[in-house]
mmCIF file of C-alpha atoms in Angstrom:
data_model
loop_
_atom_site.group_PDB
_atom_site.id
_atom_site.type_symbol
_atom_site.label_atom_id
_atom_site.label_comp_id
_atom_site.label_asym_id
_atom_site.label_seq_id
_atom_site.Cartn_x
_atom_site.Cartn_y
_atom_site.Cartn_z
ATOM 1 C CA UNK A 9 38.379 4.299 -27.632
ATOM 2 C CA UNK A 10 35.904 6.889 -28.890
ATOM 3 C CA UNK A 11 33.009 5.877 -31.129
ATOM 4 C CA UNK A 12 32.194 8.199 -34.016
ATOM 5 C CA UNK A 13 28.534 9.281 -33.708
ATOM 6 C CA UNK A 14 27.864 9.158 -37.464
ATOM 7 C CA UNK A 15 29.443 5.724 -37.808
ATOM 8 C CA UNK A 16 27.454 4.507 -34.793
ATOM 9 C CA UNK A 17 24.190 5.749 -36.365
ATOM 10 C CA UNK A 18 25.071 4.154 -39.719
ATOM 11 C CA UNK A 19 25.866 0.834 -38.076
ATOM 12 C CA UNK A 20 22.570 0.761 -36.152
ATOM 13 C CA UNK A 21 20.627 1.747 -39.292
ATOM 14 C CA UNK A 22 21.552 -1.678 -40.675
ATOM 15 C CA UNK A 23 19.276 -3.264 -38.084
ATOM 16 C CA UNK A 24 15.629 -3.519 -39.165
ATOM 17 C CA UNK A 25 13.305 -2.509 -36.358
ATOM 18 C CA UNK A 26 9.549 -2.719 -36.056
ATOM 19 C CA UNK A 27 7.722 0.589 -35.786
ATOM 20 C CA UNK A 28 5.054 1.455 -33.219
ATOM 21 C CA UNK A 29 2.929 4.453 -32.395
ATOM 22 C CA UNK A 30 2.915 5.365 -28.700
ATOM 23 C CA UNK A 31 -0.030 7.535 -27.648
ATOM 24 C CA UNK A 32 -0.888 9.186 -24.346
ATOM 25 C CA UNK A 33 -4.163 10.846 -23.463
ATOM 26 C CA UNK A 34 -3.905 13.583 -20.879
ATOM 27 C CA UNK A 35 -6.520 15.996 -19.538
ATOM 28 C CA UNK A 36 -6.066 18.350 -22.489
ATOM 29 C CA UNK A 37 -5.287 16.366 -25.626
ATOM 30 C CA UNK A 38 -3.766 13.259 -27.183
ATOM 31 C CA UNK A 39 -0.069 13.174 -27.959
ATOM 32 C CA UNK A 40 1.801 10.555 -29.892
ATOM 33 C CA UNK A 41 5.238 9.634 -31.104
ATOM 34 C CA UNK A 42 6.724 7.092 -33.466
ATOM 35 C CA UNK A 43 8.990 4.581 -31.713
ATOM 36 C CA UNK A 44 11.224 1.894 -33.155
ATOM 37 C CA UNK A 45 13.122 1.159 -29.941
ATOM 38 C CA UNK A 46 10.634 -1.309 -28.467
ATOM 39 C CA UNK A 47 11.527 -4.608 -26.868
ATOM 40 C CA UNK A 48 9.819 -7.394 -25.031
ATOM 41 C CA UNK A 49 11.214 -7.585 -21.497
ATOM 42 C CA UNK A 50 9.148 -10.242 -19.718
ATOM 43 C CA UNK A 51 6.241 -12.570 -20.447
ATOM 44 C CA UNK A 52 5.333 -13.018 -16.786
ATOM 45 C CA UNK A 53 4.526 -10.361 -15.834
ATOM 46 C CA UNK A 54 4.091 -8.911 -19.335
ATOM 47 C CA UNK A 55 6.544 -6.002 -19.704
ATOM 48 C CA UNK A 56 7.932 -4.049 -22.646
ATOM 49 C CA UNK A 57 10.520 -1.276 -22.810
ATOM 50 C CA UNK A 58 10.323 1.718 -25.134
ATOM 51 C CA UNK A 59 13.121 4.200 -25.872
ATOM 52 C CA UNK A 60 12.067 7.866 -25.844
ATOM 53 C CA UNK A 61 14.019 11.102 -26.206
ATOM 54 C CA UNK A 62 14.720 12.243 -22.648
ATOM 55 C CA UNK A 63 13.972 15.904 -23.306
ATOM 56 C CA UNK A 64 10.892 15.139 -25.416
ATOM 57 C CA UNK A 65 7.324 16.061 -24.635
ATOM 58 C CA UNK A 66 6.013 12.458 -25.029
ATOM 59 C CA UNK A 67 8.283 11.209 -22.209
ATOM 60 C CA UNK A 68 7.204 14.123 -19.996
ATOM 61 C CA UNK A 69 3.491 13.495 -20.584
ATOM 62 C CA UNK A 70 3.875 9.730 -20.149
ATOM 63 C CA UNK A 71 5.587 10.303 -16.813
ATOM 64 C CA UNK A 72 2.767 12.631 -15.688
ATOM 65 C CA UNK A 73 -0.136 10.469 -16.928
ATOM 66 C CA UNK A 74 1.386 7.050 -16.237
ATOM 67 C CA UNK A 75 -0.511 5.177 -18.970
ATOM 68 C CA UNK A 76 -0.214 4.784 -22.735
ATOM 69 C CA UNK A 77 -1.163 2.681 -25.729
ATOM 70 C CA UNK A 78 1.205 1.135 -28.273
ATOM 71 C CA UNK A 79 0.067 0.191 -31.764
ATOM 72 C CA UNK A 80 2.350 -2.047 -33.845
ATOM 73 C CA UNK A 81 2.152 -0.332 -37.228
ATOM 74 C CA UNK A 82 1.390 -1.969 -40.551
ATOM 75 C CA UNK A 83 3.369 -1.146 -43.706
ATOM 76 C CA UNK A 84 0.472 1.033 -44.867
ATOM 77 C CA UNK A 85 1.167 3.403 -41.939
ATOM 78 C CA UNK A 86 4.458 4.814 -43.287
ATOM 79 C CA UNK A 87 3.029 8.324 -43.623
ATOM 80 C CA UNK A 88 1.482 8.130 -40.139
ATOM 81 C CA UNK A 89 4.889 7.109 -38.758
ATOM 82 C CA UNK A 90 6.521 10.055 -40.548
ATOM 83 C CA UNK A 91 3.922 12.487 -39.221
ATOM 84 C CA UNK A 92 4.483 11.384 -35.639
ATOM 85 C CA UNK A 93 8.274 11.475 -35.900
ATOM 86 C CA UNK A 94 8.325 15.145 -36.943
ATOM 87 C CA UNK A 95 9.042 17.918 -34.472
ATOM 88 C CA UNK A 96 6.364 20.505 -33.723
ATOM 89 C CA UNK A 97 3.466 18.231 -34.606
ATOM 90 C CA UNK A 98 -0.142 19.095 -33.720
ATOM 91 C CA UNK A 99 -2.615 16.985 -31.757
ATOM 92 C CA UNK A 100 -2.568 13.237 -32.429
ATOM 93 C CA UNK A 101 -6.252 13.354 -33.395
ATOM 94 C CA UNK A 102 -5.477 15.990 -36.036
ATOM 95 C CA UNK A 103 -2.717 13.829 -37.552
ATOM 96 C CA UNK A 104 -5.099 10.867 -37.734
ATOM 97 C CA UNK A 105 -8.097 12.561 -39.378
ATOM 98 C CA UNK A 106 -8.353 9.981 -42.186
ATOM 99 C CA UNK A 107 -7.027 6.986 -40.217
ATOM 100 C CA UNK A 108 -9.479 4.706 -38.363
ATOM 101 C CA UNK A 109 -8.766 4.439 -34.636
ATOM 102 C CA UNK A 110 -10.300 3.541 -31.295
ATOM 103 C CA UNK A 111 -9.251 4.032 -27.685
ATOM 104 C CA UNK A 112 -7.549 1.496 -25.439
ATOM 105 C CA UNK A 113 -9.834 0.625 -22.532
ATOM 106 C CA UNK A 114 -7.386 1.227 -19.674
ATOM 107 C CA UNK A 115 -5.145 4.064 -20.826
ATOM 108 C CA UNK A 116 -7.558 5.806 -23.169
ATOM 109 C CA UNK A 117 -4.674 6.066 -25.652
ATOM 110 C CA UNK A 118 -5.364 5.988 -29.372
ATOM 111 C CA UNK A 119 -5.030 2.598 -31.091
ATOM 112 C CA UNK A 120 -4.976 2.413 -34.896
ATOM 113 C CA UNK A 121 -7.685 -0.020 -36.011
ATOM 114 C CA UNK A 122 -5.592 -1.290 -38.925
ATOM 115 C CA UNK A 123 -2.429 -1.842 -36.882
ATOM 116 C CA UNK A 124 -1.027 -5.331 -36.364
ATOM 117 C CA UNK A 125 -1.435 -5.396 -32.587
ATOM 118 C CA UNK A 126 -2.123 -3.084 -29.661
ATOM 119 C CA UNK A 127 -0.831 -2.969 -26.098
ATOM 120 C CA UNK A 128 -2.584 -1.066 -23.329
ATOM 121 C CA UNK A 129 0.144 -0.131 -20.850
ATOM 122 C CA UNK A 130 0.923 1.331 -17.460
ATOM 123 C CA UNK A 131 4.243 3.034 -16.727
ATOM 124 C CA UNK A 132 6.340 1.071 -14.219
ATOM 125 C CA UNK A 133 9.299 3.469 -14.319
ATOM 126 C CA UNK A 134 11.565 5.598 -16.487
ATOM 127 C CA UNK A 135 15.254 4.738 -16.605
ATOM 128 C CA UNK A 136 17.765 7.377 -17.743
ATOM 129 C CA UNK A 137 19.866 6.201 -20.687
ATOM 130 C CA UNK A 138 22.066 8.933 -22.168
ATOM 131 C CA UNK A 139 19.986 11.316 -24.268
ATOM 132 C CA UNK A 140 17.015 8.930 -24.009
ATOM 133 C CA UNK A 141 14.922 7.303 -21.323
ATOM 134 C CA UNK A 142 13.706 3.733 -21.300
ATOM 135 C CA UNK A 143 10.055 3.555 -20.355
ATOM 136 C CA UNK A 144 9.407 0.212 -18.683
ATOM 137 C CA UNK A 145 5.737 -0.523 -19.354
ATOM 138 C CA UNK A 146 3.484 -3.122 -17.723
ATOM 139 C CA UNK A 147 1.080 -4.497 -20.319
ATOM 140 C CA UNK A 148 -2.470 -4.579 -18.947
ATOM 141 C CA UNK A 149 -4.231 -5.668 -22.140
ATOM 142 C CA UNK A 150 -3.227 -6.892 -25.570
ATOM 143 C CA UNK A 151 -5.077 -7.265 -28.868
ATOM 144 C CA UNK A 152 -3.905 -8.891 -32.083
ATOM 145 C CA UNK A 153 -5.706 -6.762 -34.668
ATOM 146 C CA UNK A 154 -4.522 -7.762 -38.154
ATOM 147 C CA UNK A 155 -2.059 -10.660 -37.916
ATOM 148 C CA UNK A 156 -1.832 -11.128 -41.694
ATOM 149 C CA UNK A 157 -0.874 -7.525 -42.495
ATOM 150 C CA UNK A 158 2.695 -6.605 -43.484
ATOM 151 C CA UNK A 159 4.639 -4.902 -40.672
ATOM 152 C CA UNK A 160 6.200 -1.461 -40.964
ATOM 153 C CA UNK A 161 9.970 -1.583 -40.453
ATOM 154 C CA UNK A 162 12.638 1.082 -40.142
ATOM 155 C CA UNK A 163 15.769 0.118 -42.108
ATOM 156 C CA UNK A 164 18.657 2.302 -43.277
ATOM 157 C CA UNK A 165 16.813 5.494 -42.463
ATOM 158 C CA UNK A 166 13.585 4.705 -44.300
ATOM 159 C CA UNK A 167 10.318 2.917 -43.738
ATOM 160 C CA UNK A 168 9.980 -0.445 -45.505
ATOM 161 C CA UNK A 169 7.800 -3.511 -45.368
ATOM 162 C CA UNK A 170 9.096 -6.981 -44.513
ATOM 163 C CA UNK A 171 10.398 -7.478 -48.068
ATOM 164 C CA UNK A 172 12.620 -4.381 -47.866
ATOM 165 C CA UNK A 173 10.377 -2.507 -50.316
ATOM 166 C CA UNK A 174 9.487 1.110 -49.520
ATOM 167 C CA UNK A 175 6.408 0.961 -47.310
ATOM 168 C CA UNK A 176 2.912 1.933 -48.472
ATOM 169 C CA UNK A 177 1.465 5.374 -48.168
ATOM 170 C CA UNK A 178 -1.412 5.279 -45.708
#
């Protein structure tokens, strides 16, 4: 039985997913991408998996560098998430000119100061998965930044907060 691609996408859009910003610092610049395919894999050792477009530049740079940072985005980061999900985007630092950020100690990746949490990660391996790759990441450090803030979610093709209301513009 063949699954219709549009129907498949519509069905999965019914599932609310948290939104993160994955950033990688290489020798030249910082790159970043919005990810909503993030899952906890193991508590001991701490591992997460992130889905990335196989042919995308972020996956290529992550494979070369081997380290990254993940920021769990707050509802106020809807515009940031949109910026980093667009094709042909400039440097991550340019897209974050008015957004407070620091660097993760191990990876040097950008962490948004007003995010909910941050993970400093090391690439364990990439696993091919259709038109995507799953990046299995070992978590070397974790910080809970703003536990009371509303999370940014992706639901039915738009960014919302945990009440289902269109997310803030930050």
